[in-house]
Short mmCIF file of C-alpha atoms and ligand atoms in Angstrom, two decimals:
data_model
loop_
_atom_site.label_atom_id
_atom_site.label_comp_id
_atom_site.label_asym_id
_atom_site.label_seq_id
_atom_site.Cartn_x
_atom_site.Cartn_y
_atom_site.Cartn_z
CA UNK A 1 -9.81 -14.05 15.13
CA UNK A 2 -6.47 -14.50 16.87
CA UNK A 3 -4.05 -11.97 15.40
CA UNK A 4 -1.21 -14.44 15.74
CA UNK A 5 -2.90 -16.43 13.04
CA UNK A 6 -1.95 -15.62 9.47
CA UNK A 7 1.07 -13.65 10.60
CA UNK A 8 3.26 -12.64 7.63
CA UNK A 9 7.06 -12.48 7.54
CA UNK A 10 8.22 -9.15 8.88
CA UNK A 11 9.60 -7.89 5.57
CA UNK A 12 6.43 -8.76 3.65
CA UNK A 13 5.61 -6.11 1.03
CA UNK A 14 2.06 -4.80 1.31
CA UNK A 15 1.05 -2.73 -1.67
CA UNK A 16 -1.60 -1.61 -4.10
CA UNK A 17 -1.46 -1.20 -7.86
CA UNK A 18 -2.70 1.08 -10.63
CA UNK A 19 -1.93 1.67 -14.31
CA UNK A 20 -1.31 4.90 -16.19
CA UNK A 21 -4.21 4.87 -18.65
CA UNK A 22 -6.65 3.77 -15.98
CA UNK A 23 -6.01 6.66 -13.58
CA UNK A 24 -4.00 9.52 -15.06
CA UNK A 25 -6.33 11.35 -17.44
CA UNK A 26 -4.58 14.36 -19.05
CA UNK A 27 -4.60 12.30 -22.21
CA UNK A 28 -3.27 15.08 -24.43
CA UNK A 29 -1.59 17.35 -21.94
CA UNK A 30 1.94 18.67 -22.08
CA UNK A 31 3.56 16.76 -24.88
CA UNK A 32 1.83 13.43 -24.42
CA UNK A 33 1.31 11.49 -27.64
CA UNK A 34 -1.81 9.51 -28.48
CA UNK A 35 -1.91 5.90 -27.30
CA UNK A 36 -3.80 2.97 -28.78
CA UNK A 37 -6.19 3.26 -25.82
CA UNK A 38 -6.90 6.92 -26.58
CA UNK A 39 -7.68 5.94 -30.15
CA UNK A 40 -9.74 2.90 -29.16
CA UNK A 41 -11.81 4.62 -26.47
CA UNK A 42 -12.46 7.57 -28.81
CA UNK A 43 -13.87 5.15 -31.37
CA UNK A 44 -17.63 4.87 -30.87
CA UNK A 45 -18.87 1.49 -29.73
CA UNK A 46 -15.58 0.19 -28.38
CA UNK A 47 -15.95 0.98 -24.66
CA UNK A 48 -19.08 0.60 -22.56
CA UNK A 49 -21.14 3.81 -22.27
CA UNK A 50 -18.64 5.60 -24.51
CA UNK A 51 -16.30 6.05 -21.53
CA UNK A 52 -12.73 7.16 -22.16
CA UNK A 53 -9.59 7.66 -20.08
CA UNK A 54 -9.44 11.36 -21.00
CA UNK A 55 -9.90 12.40 -17.38
CA UNK A 56 -10.11 9.10 -15.46
CA UNK A 57 -9.13 9.77 -11.82
CA UNK A 58 -7.33 12.96 -12.86
CA UNK A 59 -4.31 11.53 -11.10
CA UNK A 60 -1.97 13.52 -13.36
CA UNK A 61 -3.10 16.62 -11.47
CA UNK A 62 -4.02 15.09 -8.13
CA UNK A 63 -0.99 12.88 -7.61
CA UNK A 64 0.19 14.69 -4.51
CA UNK A 65 -3.11 14.14 -2.72
CA UNK A 66 -3.12 10.55 -3.95
CA UNK A 67 0.31 9.99 -2.44
CA UNK A 68 -0.95 11.28 0.89
CA UNK A 69 -3.82 8.83 0.61
CA UNK A 70 -1.41 5.96 -0.12
CA UNK A 71 0.51 6.95 2.98
CA UNK A 72 -2.61 7.10 5.13
CA UNK A 73 -3.53 3.59 4.02
CA UNK A 74 -0.21 2.43 5.39
CA UNK A 75 0.98 0.90 2.10
CA UNK A 76 4.64 -0.12 2.02
CA UNK A 77 4.80 -0.22 -1.76
CA UNK A 78 2.96 1.25 -4.73
CA UNK A 79 2.89 -0.27 -8.19
CA UNK A 80 2.13 2.13 -11.03
CA UNK A 81 2.94 2.23 -14.73
CA UNK A 82 4.65 4.82 -16.85
CA UNK A 83 2.81 5.81 -20.03
CA UNK A 84 5.08 5.20 -23.00
CA UNK A 85 3.51 8.00 -25.13
CA UNK A 86 3.92 10.45 -22.23
CA UNK A 87 7.65 9.77 -22.22
CA UNK A 88 8.19 9.25 -25.95
CA UNK A 89 5.23 10.89 -27.70
CA UNK A 90 6.00 9.17 -31.01
CA UNK A 91 7.10 5.91 -29.44
CA UNK A 92 10.79 6.50 -30.14
CA UNK A 93 13.08 9.42 -30.85
CA UNK A 94 12.19 12.63 -29.09
CA UNK A 95 11.79 12.37 -25.31
CA UNK A 96 9.25 14.53 -23.48
CA UNK A 97 10.98 16.02 -20.47
CA UNK A 98 7.59 17.01 -19.08
CA UNK A 99 6.47 13.39 -19.21
CA UNK A 100 9.62 12.09 -17.56
CA UNK A 101 9.45 14.81 -14.91
CA UNK A 102 5.96 13.76 -13.92
CA UNK A 103 7.17 10.27 -13.07
CA UNK A 104 10.33 11.57 -11.48
CA UNK A 105 8.30 13.76 -9.10
CA UNK A 106 6.00 10.86 -8.36
CA UNK A 107 8.96 8.64 -7.45
CA UNK A 108 10.50 11.33 -5.26
CA UNK A 109 7.17 11.85 -3.57
CA UNK A 110 6.83 8.15 -2.81
CA UNK A 111 10.35 7.83 -1.47
CA UNK A 112 9.87 10.85 0.73
CA UNK A 113 6.91 9.06 2.29
CA UNK A 114 8.93 5.88 2.60
CA UNK A 115 6.85 3.98 0.05
CA UNK A 116 8.69 1.68 -2.33
CA UNK A 117 7.89 2.33 -6.03
CA UNK A 118 7.28 -0.69 -8.28
CA UNK A 119 7.29 0.55 -11.86
CA UNK A 120 5.59 -1.26 -14.73
CA UNK A 121 6.91 -0.06 -18.07
CA UNK A 122 4.08 -1.33 -20.22
CA UNK A 123 0.50 -1.57 -19.05
CA UNK A 124 -1.12 -1.55 -22.51
CA UNK A 125 -0.88 2.07 -23.68
CA UNK A 126 1.24 1.62 -26.80
CA UNK A 127 1.99 4.88 -28.65
CA UNK A 128 -0.46 5.09 -31.57
CA UNK A 129 2.45 6.09 -33.84
CA UNK A 130 3.92 2.62 -33.29
CA UNK A 131 0.58 0.96 -33.93
CA UNK A 132 0.48 2.89 -37.22
CA UNK A 133 3.71 1.10 -38.13
CA UNK A 134 2.18 -2.30 -37.34
CA UNK A 135 2.09 -2.40 -33.54
CA UNK A 136 3.19 -5.45 -31.56
CA UNK A 137 2.81 -7.83 -34.54
CA UNK A 138 5.67 -5.87 -36.18
CA UNK A 139 9.18 -6.69 -35.01
CA UNK A 140 10.29 -3.06 -35.00
CA UNK A 141 8.34 -2.48 -31.75
CA UNK A 142 10.93 -4.59 -29.93
CA UNK A 143 13.69 -2.02 -30.52
CA UNK A 144 11.31 0.81 -29.70
CA UNK A 145 10.44 -0.81 -26.38
CA UNK A 146 14.10 -1.31 -25.49
CA UNK A 147 14.73 2.36 -26.28
CA UNK A 148 11.80 3.37 -24.07
CA UNK A 149 12.93 1.07 -21.24
CA UNK A 150 16.39 2.61 -21.53
CA UNK A 151 15.06 6.18 -21.32
CA UNK A 152 12.89 5.50 -18.28
CA UNK A 153 15.38 3.35 -16.37
CA UNK A 154 18.15 5.90 -17.01
CA UNK A 155 15.97 8.69 -15.64
CA UNK A 156 14.52 6.85 -12.64
CA UNK A 157 16.94 3.96 -12.11
CA UNK A 158 18.86 5.65 -9.33
CA UNK A 159 15.69 5.69 -7.21
CA UNK A 160 13.43 2.94 -8.59
CA UNK A 161 14.72 -0.50 -7.62
CA UNK A 162 11.83 -2.70 -8.69
CA UNK A 163 10.90 -2.98 -12.36
CA UNK A 164 8.19 -4.85 -14.19
CA UNK A 165 8.73 -4.87 -17.94
CA UNK A 166 5.26 -5.89 -19.09
CA UNK A 167 1.84 -6.30 -17.57
CA UNK A 168 -0.05 -9.35 -18.83
CA UNK A 169 1.37 -9.86 -22.32
CA UNK A 170 -1.36 -12.47 -22.94
CA UNK A 171 -3.99 -9.74 -22.73
CA UNK A 172 -2.00 -7.32 -24.91
CA UNK A 173 -1.55 -9.97 -27.59
CA UNK A 174 -4.72 -12.03 -27.54
CA UNK A 175 -7.39 -9.65 -26.26
CA UNK A 176 -5.93 -6.77 -28.30
CA UNK A 177 -5.11 -8.53 -31.59
CA UNK A 178 -7.26 -11.68 -31.65
CA UNK A 179 -10.44 -11.05 -29.65
CA UNK A 180 -10.53 -7.33 -30.44
CA UNK A 181 -12.04 -6.42 -27.08
CA UNK A 182 -9.03 -4.25 -26.23
CA UNK A 183 -6.99 -1.75 -28.21
CA UNK A 184 -6.15 -1.86 -31.03
CA UNK A 185 -9.24 -4.02 -31.55
CA UNK A 186 -7.97 -6.45 -34.19
CA UNK A 187 -9.26 -9.97 -34.72
CA UNK A 188 -6.42 -11.89 -36.27
CA UNK A 189 -4.77 -14.92 -34.63
CA UNK A 190 -1.57 -14.61 -36.66
CA UNK A 191 -1.14 -11.02 -35.53
CA UNK A 192 -1.78 -12.05 -31.93
CA UNK A 193 0.83 -14.82 -32.07
CA UNK A 194 3.47 -12.53 -33.56
CA UNK A 195 2.54 -9.89 -30.99
CA UNK A 196 2.98 -12.36 -28.13
CA UNK A 197 6.45 -13.26 -29.36
CA UNK A 198 7.51 -9.64 -29.83
CA UNK A 199 6.22 -8.76 -26.37
CA UNK A 200 8.31 -11.54 -24.84
CA UNK A 201 11.33 -10.56 -26.91
CA UNK A 202 10.94 -6.90 -25.96
CA UNK A 203 10.85 -8.00 -22.33
CA UNK A 204 13.95 -10.19 -22.68
CA UNK A 205 15.95 -7.53 -24.48
CA UNK A 206 14.96 -4.80 -22.05
CA UNK A 207 15.96 -6.67 -18.88
CA UNK A 208 19.76 -6.26 -19.25
CA UNK A 209 19.32 -2.61 -20.26
CA UNK A 210 17.27 -1.88 -17.15
CA UNK A 211 19.81 -3.71 -15.00
CA UNK A 212 22.68 -1.68 -16.36
CA UNK A 213 20.85 1.61 -15.76
CA UNK A 214 19.48 0.70 -12.36
CA UNK A 215 22.13 -0.92 -10.20
CA UNK A 216 21.03 -3.47 -7.61
CA UNK A 217 17.51 -3.45 -8.89
CA UNK A 218 15.03 -6.32 -9.20
CA UNK A 219 13.57 -6.88 -12.63
CA UNK A 220 10.61 -9.09 -13.47
CA UNK A 221 7.52 -9.50 -15.60
CA UNK A 222 3.85 -9.75 -14.67
CA UNK A 223 1.63 -12.49 -16.09
CA UNK A 224 -2.07 -13.13 -15.71
CA UNK A 225 -2.36 -16.77 -14.74
CA UNK A 226 -5.39 -18.92 -14.01
CA UNK A 227 -5.47 -22.58 -13.13
CA UNK A 228 -7.57 -24.59 -15.57
CA UNK A 229 -9.75 -27.26 -14.00
CA UNK A 230 -11.25 -30.00 -16.16
CA UNK A 231 -15.01 -30.08 -15.63
CA UNK A 232 -14.89 -33.87 -15.27
CA UNK A 233 -12.27 -36.61 -15.23
CA UNK A 234 -13.07 -37.51 -18.84
CA UNK A 235 -10.14 -37.68 -21.26
CA UNK A 236 -11.80 -35.03 -23.40
CA UNK A 237 -12.25 -32.54 -20.55
CA UNK A 238 -8.74 -33.07 -19.31
CA UNK A 239 -7.38 -32.53 -22.81
CA UNK A 240 -9.40 -29.32 -23.12
CA UNK A 241 -8.02 -28.04 -19.82
CA UNK A 242 -4.46 -28.85 -20.89
CA UNK A 243 -5.03 -27.05 -24.14
CA UNK A 244 -6.40 -23.92 -22.42
CA UNK A 245 -3.51 -24.05 -20.00
CA UNK A 246 -1.11 -23.94 -22.95
CA UNK A 247 -2.93 -21.01 -24.49
CA UNK A 248 -2.98 -18.83 -21.36
CA UNK A 249 -0.25 -19.99 -18.99
CA UNK A 250 2.43 -22.13 -20.62
CA UNK A 251 2.71 -19.95 -23.75
CA UNK A 252 4.42 -17.35 -21.58
CA UNK A 253 5.85 -19.33 -18.67
CA UNK A 254 7.69 -21.94 -20.76
CA UNK A 255 9.73 -19.56 -22.96
CA UNK A 256 10.52 -17.35 -19.96
CA UNK A 257 12.30 -20.22 -18.22
CA UNK A 258 14.06 -21.44 -21.34
CA UNK A 259 11.74 -24.27 -22.38
CA UNK A 260 10.66 -22.64 -25.63
CA UNK A 261 7.05 -22.46 -26.74
CA UNK A 262 4.85 -25.44 -25.78
CA UNK A 263 4.61 -27.64 -28.84
CA UNK A 264 1.04 -28.79 -28.21
CA UNK A 265 -0.07 -25.16 -28.27
CA UNK A 266 1.95 -24.43 -31.40
CA UNK A 267 0.17 -27.32 -33.13
CA UNK A 268 -3.18 -26.23 -31.87
CA UNK A 269 -2.68 -22.71 -33.26
CA UNK A 270 -1.53 -24.19 -36.57
CA UNK A 271 1.26 -21.63 -36.80
CA UNK A 272 4.64 -21.97 -38.51
CA UNK A 273 6.17 -19.63 -35.87
CA UNK A 274 8.00 -17.80 -38.68
CA UNK A 275 8.37 -14.77 -36.42
CA UNK A 276 10.88 -16.56 -34.19
CA UNK A 277 14.45 -15.74 -35.24
CA UNK A 278 17.81 -17.12 -34.14
CA UNK A 279 18.70 -15.97 -30.65
CA UNK A 280 15.18 -14.89 -29.71
CA UNK A 281 14.48 -17.76 -27.35
CA UNK A 282 17.78 -17.21 -25.54
CA UNK A 283 16.97 -13.50 -25.13
CA UNK A 284 13.50 -14.28 -23.77
CA UNK A 285 14.91 -16.72 -21.22
CA UNK A 286 17.00 -14.10 -19.43
CA UNK A 287 16.98 -14.98 -15.70
CA UNK A 288 14.59 -12.82 -13.67
CA UNK A 289 14.71 -11.56 -10.12
CA UNK A 290 11.02 -12.24 -9.67
CA UNK A 291 7.84 -13.09 -11.47
CA UNK A 292 4.66 -11.13 -10.85
CA UNK A 293 1.31 -12.88 -10.97
CA UNK A 294 -2.05 -11.23 -11.39
CA UNK A 295 -4.68 -13.59 -10.08
CA UNK A 296 -8.43 -13.09 -10.12
CA UNK A 297 -10.15 -16.40 -10.76
CA UNK A 298 -9.88 -19.97 -12.06
CA UNK A 299 -11.44 -21.48 -15.15
CA UNK A 300 -13.40 -24.71 -15.42
CA UNK A 301 -12.95 -26.24 -18.85
CA UNK A 302 -15.52 -28.46 -20.53
CA UNK A 303 -14.76 -30.05 -23.87
CA UNK A 304 -17.42 -29.55 -26.50
CA UNK A 305 -16.85 -33.11 -27.59
CA UNK A 306 -17.30 -34.74 -24.24
CA UNK A 307 -20.92 -35.70 -24.34
CA UNK A 308 -20.88 -37.57 -27.65
CA UNK A 309 -17.53 -39.20 -27.20
CA UNK A 310 -17.61 -40.18 -23.57
CA UNK A 311 -20.77 -38.91 -22.00
CA UNK A 312 -19.06 -38.27 -18.69
CA UNK A 313 -21.09 -36.20 -16.26
CA UNK A 314 -19.60 -32.92 -15.16
CA UNK A 315 -18.22 -33.15 -11.63
CA UNK A 316 -16.60 -29.75 -11.07
CA UNK A 317 -18.92 -26.75 -10.87
CA UNK A 318 -18.41 -23.08 -10.45
CA UNK A 319 -18.94 -21.81 -6.92
CA UNK A 320 -21.88 -19.47 -6.40
CA UNK A 321 -19.82 -16.52 -5.23
CA UNK A 322 -19.33 -14.40 -8.35
CA UNK A 323 -17.94 -10.87 -8.75
CA UNK A 324 -19.32 -8.09 -10.94
CA UNK A 325 -16.93 -9.24 -13.67
CA UNK A 326 -18.74 -12.58 -13.60
CA UNK A 327 -15.59 -14.16 -12.20
CA UNK A 328 -15.85 -16.95 -9.65
CA UNK A 329 -14.31 -16.20 -6.25
CA UNK A 330 -11.81 -19.03 -5.86
CA UNK A 331 -8.99 -18.19 -3.42
CA UNK A 332 -7.46 -21.68 -3.55
CA UNK A 333 -6.57 -21.12 -7.18
CA UNK A 334 -4.01 -18.56 -6.08
CA UNK A 335 -2.31 -21.14 -3.87
CA UNK A 336 -2.25 -23.55 -6.76
CA UNK A 337 -0.65 -21.00 -9.11
CA UNK A 338 1.96 -19.98 -6.55
CA UNK A 339 2.99 -23.59 -6.02
CA UNK A 340 3.35 -24.11 -9.72
CA UNK A 341 5.49 -20.99 -10.20
CA UNK A 342 7.90 -22.20 -7.58
CA UNK A 343 7.90 -25.98 -7.80
CA UNK A 344 7.39 -26.39 -11.57
CA UNK A 345 9.06 -23.22 -12.84
CA UNK A 346 11.57 -22.40 -10.08
CA UNK A 347 11.11 -18.63 -10.04
CA UNK A 348 13.25 -17.38 -7.17
CA UNK A 349 10.78 -14.77 -5.91
CA UNK A 350 7.08 -14.26 -6.55
CA UNK A 351 5.00 -11.14 -6.09
CA UNK A 352 1.26 -11.02 -6.42
CA UNK A 353 1.18 -7.86 -8.52
CA UNK A 354 -2.62 -7.76 -8.73
CA UNK A 355 -5.52 -9.36 -6.90
CA UNK A 356 -8.89 -7.89 -6.13
CA UNK A 357 -12.55 -7.79 -7.08
CA UNK A 358 -15.24 -5.62 -8.60
CA UNK A 359 -18.48 -5.35 -6.64
CA UNK A 360 -21.22 -2.75 -6.73
CA UNK A 361 -20.38 0.03 -4.28
CA UNK A 362 -22.72 2.60 -2.81
CA UNK A 363 -22.02 5.69 -0.78
CA UNK A 364 -24.29 5.45 2.26
CA UNK A 365 -26.07 8.24 4.16
CA UNK A 366 -22.97 8.80 6.28
CA UNK A 367 -20.89 9.28 3.15
CA UNK A 368 -19.16 5.94 3.64
CA UNK A 369 -18.68 2.93 1.41
CA UNK A 370 -19.10 -0.43 3.08
CA UNK A 371 -17.79 -3.28 0.90
CA UNK A 372 -17.74 -6.50 2.95
CA UNK A 373 -17.54 -8.70 -0.15
CA UNK A 374 -14.33 -7.08 -1.38
CA UNK A 375 -12.88 -7.17 2.12
CA UNK A 376 -13.60 -10.87 2.37
CA UNK A 377 -12.22 -11.51 -1.12
CA UNK A 378 -8.92 -9.85 -0.26
CA UNK A 379 -8.69 -11.44 3.16
CA UNK A 380 -9.26 -14.96 1.88
CA UNK A 381 -6.75 -14.53 -0.91
CA UNK A 382 -4.19 -13.22 1.54
CA UNK A 383 -4.78 -16.31 3.67
CA UNK A 384 -3.90 -18.43 0.65
CA UNK A 385 -0.74 -16.37 0.21
CA UNK A 386 0.07 -17.07 3.82
CA UNK A 387 -0.53 -20.76 3.26
CA UNK A 388 1.89 -20.65 0.32
CA UNK A 389 4.56 -18.95 2.40
CA UNK A 390 4.13 -21.61 5.09
CA UNK A 391 4.66 -24.24 2.39
CA UNK A 392 8.03 -22.69 1.60
CA UNK A 393 7.04 -20.75 -1.52
CA UNK A 394 8.97 -17.46 -1.71
CA UNK A 395 6.07 -15.02 -2.03
CA UNK A 396 7.43 -11.65 -1.01
CA UNK A 397 4.73 -9.15 -1.84
CA UNK A 398 1.02 -8.58 -2.44
CA UNK A 399 -0.45 -5.66 -4.38
CA UNK A 400 -4.18 -5.17 -4.17
CA UNK A 401 -5.90 -4.20 -7.41
CA UNK A 402 -6.61 -1.43 -7.21
CA UNK A 403 -5.63 1.53 -5.10
CA UNK A 404 -8.75 3.31 -6.30
CA UNK A 405 -11.67 2.81 -8.68
CA UNK A 406 -10.62 3.53 -12.24
CA UNK A 407 -11.17 3.03 -15.96
CA UNK A 408 -11.72 -0.70 -16.33
CA UNK A 409 -10.80 -1.00 -20.02
CA UNK A 410 -13.71 -2.17 -22.19
CA UNK A 411 -16.07 -1.80 -19.22
CA UNK A 412 -15.26 1.86 -18.72
CA UNK A 413 -16.18 3.15 -15.27
CA UNK A 414 -18.91 0.56 -14.71
CA UNK A 415 -16.68 -1.77 -12.67
CA UNK A 416 -15.17 -0.66 -9.39
CA UNK A 417 -12.07 -2.46 -8.13
CA UNK A 418 -10.74 0.19 -5.76
CA UNK A 419 -9.85 0.04 -2.10
CA UNK A 420 -10.77 3.69 -2.39
CA UNK A 421 -14.02 4.85 -3.99
CA UNK A 422 -13.83 7.57 -6.63
CA UNK A 423 -16.75 9.90 -7.26
CA UNK A 424 -16.00 10.70 -10.89
CA UNK A 425 -18.11 13.88 -10.89
CA UNK A 426 -16.21 15.55 -8.07
CA UNK A 427 -13.05 13.38 -8.05
CA UNK A 428 -13.62 12.93 -4.35
CA UNK A 429 -11.90 9.85 -2.89
CA UNK A 430 -13.65 7.84 -0.16
CA UNK A 431 -11.75 5.15 1.72
CA UNK A 432 -13.87 1.96 1.59
CA UNK A 433 -14.17 -0.38 4.55
CA UNK A 434 -11.99 -2.92 2.69
CA UNK A 435 -9.21 -0.33 2.69
CA UNK A 436 -9.61 0.22 6.41
CA UNK A 437 -9.34 -3.50 6.98
CA UNK A 438 -6.30 -3.68 4.69
CA UNK A 439 -4.66 -0.85 6.59
CA UNK A 440 -5.14 -2.78 9.80
CA UNK A 441 -3.81 -5.97 8.23
CA UNK A 442 -0.68 -4.09 7.20
CA UNK A 443 -0.27 -2.63 10.65
CA UNK A 444 -0.61 -6.02 12.29
CA UNK A 445 1.19 -7.82 9.49
CA UNK A 446 -1.59 -10.38 9.55
CA UNK A 447 -4.56 -11.46 7.49
CA UNK A 448 -6.51 -12.74 10.48
C1 LIG B 501 -6.03 -6.95 -15.12
C2 LIG B 501 -5.35 -5.67 -15.55
C3 LIG B 501 -5.71 -4.47 -14.70
C4 LIG B 501 -7.17 -4.48 -14.29
C5 LIG B 501 -7.57 -5.83 -13.74
C6 LIG B 501 -9.00 -5.91 -13.28
O1 LIG B 501 -6.10 -7.80 -16.20
O2 LIG B 501 -3.96 -5.80 -15.52
O3 LIG B 501 -5.35 -3.32 -15.41
O4 LIG B 501 -7.95 -4.08 -15.34
O5 LIG B 501 -7.34 -6.83 -14.68
#
């Protein structure tokens, strides 16, 4: 394909992402405190095959080699998260210098290689001590998070200039406290709703603190967003899609831009919203420098009521390209989300902070991993990003999920998302063909 096609702006930020619990290991080393994910994965039956993040990719010990690898891939930026219980073993109070030093060395190492660090403060590993006091459903976690954000941004803020407060608060709140598939494994809607509010409030309160510790920095939040397509034009299907959209997307987007919580979703949850106090909504609506979107797939929504009430035939069907997560490959959905973030919500800058796919990978006889499906997934999504930029949407960066295979939460090590293959027995890293393609795309600044 002509390399002039799909040419990106020259300052486009090409990156890859990881998260602390998914790669670090060293779960109880130095002074690190226990996190809710340590507790959850150590509880039998919670994670597939009994996998835990105890060792993961052993990145805590192999970070220097991993930085070299990041450099070799040609990445301009690297998104990682700091583990709250590594920095504040009890969640608040005493700081672990060893924990802070680890991240400080990592940041120095990146800068030395001319790679821009993007730091996520919370990618789901809440200190267990805070969960013992009620976790995110308890308002006290808000102050603890602000304290933690203060400690980290004070220590790294001279060098880190891009901050993400939270990763996917919807997942923290609803998968952790309502569905119970993630730590801490609760199944209580009221807890989940309070958690979602406290997450947003913690974000809003932390932003000015980070800004004052880290001059001229960009601060944002990362949301997991999926467009909801009604399965047919019936009134019932459209209503179901709107309702799902409120649950996943608008519940976070609306308060972040000062519109408050969507009232249709409040009614649907049947909540009195007693956890919202005076001033909270103003704090949550603090203006951001960017919004991060993690995009993987779309959802097609079919109302259970549709057949009796209207008997409208389904007209929208899932495509037949499906990843190992059972997620439909639907690149256009990314374009749709990007347009909405800019034209409906007016975010000034958008980064794709995660995008990628799990497929089965095999090391071949030559010791290589050929992953054409992942390559094609990433390429086609990048082409949609390009399309969005052409349409005037200010997308400034793209971070592939993930730099390397890692602990995929409830699925343990059974799902591989990496650009780089990890042999968990030897901790050997093998650059997959998707990574080689990505490296070339970065070099040519093109997704052709
Ligand atoms: C996202 C998470 C990330 C990873 C991908 C596959 O929801 O933020 O940690 O697990 O999904």
